[in-house]
Amino acid sequence: MLKKGNKLYSILTGSCPKCHQESMYTNKNPYMLSQLFNMHERCSHCDTKYKIEPSFFYGSMYVSYAVGIAFATAAFVIAFVIFGASLVSTFIAIVLTLVVFLPVIIRLSRNIWINFFFKYEPETQNQLE
Ligand SMILES: [Zn+2]
């Protein structure tokens, strides 16, 4: 099982990368599209400021390419290898997968990106900036 303290926990749940105590997002559901990018400014537990600099999350776009490719690969394997779909159907399945999972891909990319810069520190309180 995924536990707090594992980076994957923060990445998959979108919780604070440092204390893993609460969600970084004002709405946990990525399919509330109007709130897809709405994040808390700071963690109310450890006071971590999520946006290290104003354009911090632009970098997550690079991550989203990798995450998108991972989803596309999974769609390819499922459609083409497991279900034996034709190439055209497989292509449609890949495009649909990317469209349907786009909010998840965007959130995952942000979570992965921010976890490059923070590590789990459960005991830290109110560190200096
Ligand atoms: Zn925190």
Tab-separated table of C-alpha atoms and ligand atoms in Angstrom:
chain	number	residue	atom	x	y	z
A	1	MET	CA	0.000	0.000	0.000
A	2	LEU	CA	1.023	3.575	-0.599
A	3	LYS	CA	2.030	5.294	2.580
A	4	LYS	CA	2.882	8.807	3.548
A	5	GLY	CA	6.615	9.335	3.257
A	6	ASN	CA	6.787	7.732	-0.178
A	7	LYS	CA	7.186	10.260	-3.000
A	8	LEU	CA	4.622	8.294	-4.963
A	9	TYR	CA	2.066	9.067	-2.277
A	10	SER	CA	2.486	12.792	-2.832
A	11	ILE	CA	2.540	12.360	-6.621
A	12	LEU	CA	-0.585	10.227	-6.815
A	13	THR	CA	-2.632	12.108	-4.238
A	14	GLY	CA	-1.403	15.644	-4.973
A	15	SER	CA	-0.554	16.153	-1.330
A	16	CYS	CA	2.049	18.556	0.050
A	17	PRO	CA	5.461	17.289	-1.162
A	18	LYS	CA	7.052	17.977	2.201
A	19	CYS	CA	4.696	16.809	4.938
A	20	HIS	CA	2.164	14.784	2.884
A	21	GLN	CA	-0.527	16.038	5.268
A	22	GLU	CA	-2.926	17.810	2.941
A	23	SER	CA	-3.812	18.338	-0.690
A	24	MET	CA	-2.004	21.083	-2.615
A	25	TYR	CA	-5.170	21.670	-4.610
A	26	THR	CA	-8.252	23.568	-3.551
A	27	ASN	CA	-10.338	20.868	-5.216
A	28	LYS	CA	-8.913	17.349	-5.269
A	29	ASN	CA	-10.991	16.312	-8.254
A	30	PRO	CA	-9.045	17.153	-11.456
A	31	TYR	CA	-12.246	16.906	-13.514
A	32	MET	CA	-13.592	20.071	-11.935
A	33	LEU	CA	-11.935	21.750	-14.899
A	34	SER	CA	-12.521	25.344	-13.791
A	35	GLN	CA	-10.434	24.583	-10.710
A	36	LEU	CA	-7.849	22.388	-12.409
A	37	PHE	CA	-5.010	24.815	-11.712
A	38	ASN	CA	-6.224	26.192	-8.386
A	39	MET	CA	-3.717	25.438	-5.679
A	40	HIS	CA	-3.237	26.599	-2.139
A	41	GLU	CA	-0.462	29.120	-1.792
A	42	ARG	CA	1.074	27.386	1.205
A	43	CYS	CA	0.659	24.195	3.137
A	44	SER	CA	-1.248	24.892	6.345
A	45	HIS	CA	0.736	22.178	8.137
A	46	CYS	CA	4.364	22.888	7.278
A	47	ASP	CA	4.004	26.302	5.611
A	48	THR	CA	5.749	25.142	2.449
A	49	LYS	CA	5.220	27.612	-0.374
A	50	TYR	CA	4.294	25.487	-3.382
A	51	LYS	CA	5.079	28.020	-6.086
A	52	ILE	CA	8.813	28.488	-5.522
A	53	GLU	CA	8.847	31.240	-8.131
A	54	PRO	CA	6.087	32.834	-10.230
A	55	SER	CA	6.515	30.653	-13.311
A	56	PHE	CA	7.453	27.569	-11.337
A	57	PHE	CA	4.836	25.248	-12.789
A	58	TYR	CA	5.712	25.999	-16.415
A	59	GLY	CA	8.441	23.432	-15.956
A	60	SER	CA	5.830	20.783	-15.348
A	61	MET	CA	4.972	20.978	-19.053
A	62	TYR	CA	8.154	19.055	-19.807
A	63	VAL	CA	7.037	16.405	-17.355
A	64	SER	CA	3.616	16.253	-18.981
A	65	TYR	CA	5.190	15.071	-22.268
A	66	ALA	CA	6.677	12.102	-20.454
A	67	VAL	CA	3.465	11.406	-18.550
A	68	GLY	CA	1.454	11.723	-21.783
A	69	ILE	CA	3.735	9.242	-23.515
A	70	ALA	CA	3.291	6.856	-20.592
A	71	PHE	CA	-0.511	7.058	-20.932
A	72	ALA	CA	-0.285	6.691	-24.726
A	73	THR	CA	1.929	3.640	-24.343
A	74	ALA	CA	-0.495	2.095	-21.874
A	75	ALA	CA	-3.386	2.749	-24.288
A	76	PHE	CA	-1.390	1.205	-27.131
A	77	VAL	CA	-0.592	-1.934	-25.143
A	78	ILE	CA	-4.173	-2.353	-23.966
A	79	ALA	CA	-5.809	-1.713	-27.358
A	80	PHE	CA	-3.286	-3.216	-29.773
A	81	VAL	CA	-1.557	-5.944	-27.790
A	82	ILE	CA	-4.281	-7.091	-25.393
A	83	PHE	CA	-7.455	-6.469	-27.436
A	84	GLY	CA	-5.826	-6.919	-30.846
A	85	ALA	CA	-7.432	-3.755	-32.239
A	86	SER	CA	-6.557	-2.487	-35.707
A	87	LEU	CA	-4.007	0.303	-36.086
A	88	VAL	CA	-6.730	2.874	-36.759
A	89	SER	CA	-8.747	1.816	-33.696
A	90	THR	CA	-5.576	1.805	-31.644
A	91	PHE	CA	-4.788	5.327	-32.772
A	92	ILE	CA	-8.294	6.483	-31.833
A	93	ALA	CA	-7.947	4.758	-28.462
A	94	ILE	CA	-4.672	6.594	-27.818
A	95	VAL	CA	-6.143	9.992	-28.728
A	96	LEU	CA	-9.251	9.357	-26.602
A	97	THR	CA	-7.098	8.239	-23.677
A	98	LEU	CA	-5.024	11.418	-23.847
A	99	VAL	CA	-8.125	13.620	-24.046
A	100	VAL	CA	-9.978	11.846	-21.252
A	101	PHE	CA	-6.983	11.720	-18.929
A	102	LEU	CA	-5.642	15.190	-19.726
A	103	PRO	CA	-6.674	16.704	-16.364
A	104	VAL	CA	-5.047	13.775	-14.573
A	105	ILE	CA	-1.921	14.104	-16.728
A	106	ILE	CA	-1.678	17.822	-15.935
A	107	ARG	CA	-2.049	17.245	-12.197
A	108	LEU	CA	0.351	14.297	-12.147
A	109	SER	CA	2.925	16.386	-14.008
A	110	ARG	CA	2.682	19.167	-11.434
A	111	ASN	CA	2.946	16.664	-8.604
A	112	ILE	CA	6.005	14.994	-10.159
A	113	TRP	CA	7.568	18.359	-10.934
A	114	ILE	CA	7.204	19.750	-7.410
A	115	ASN	CA	8.526	16.501	-5.963
A	116	PHE	CA	11.816	17.128	-7.788
A	117	PHE	CA	12.306	20.165	-5.561
A	118	PHE	CA	11.048	19.011	-2.172
A	119	LYS	CA	11.642	15.933	-0.174
A	120	TYR	CA	9.593	14.390	2.580
A	121	GLU	CA	10.395	16.031	5.897
A	122	PRO	CA	7.660	15.157	8.342
A	123	GLU	CA	9.162	16.845	11.390
A	124	THR	CA	9.993	20.246	9.916
A	125	GLN	CA	7.896	23.123	11.089
A	126	ASN	CA	7.822	26.630	9.673
A	127	GLN	CA	11.187	26.654	7.982
A	128	LEU	CA	12.730	29.900	6.878
A	129	GLU	CA	12.328	30.708	3.223
B	1	ZN	ZN	3.020	20.444	4.130
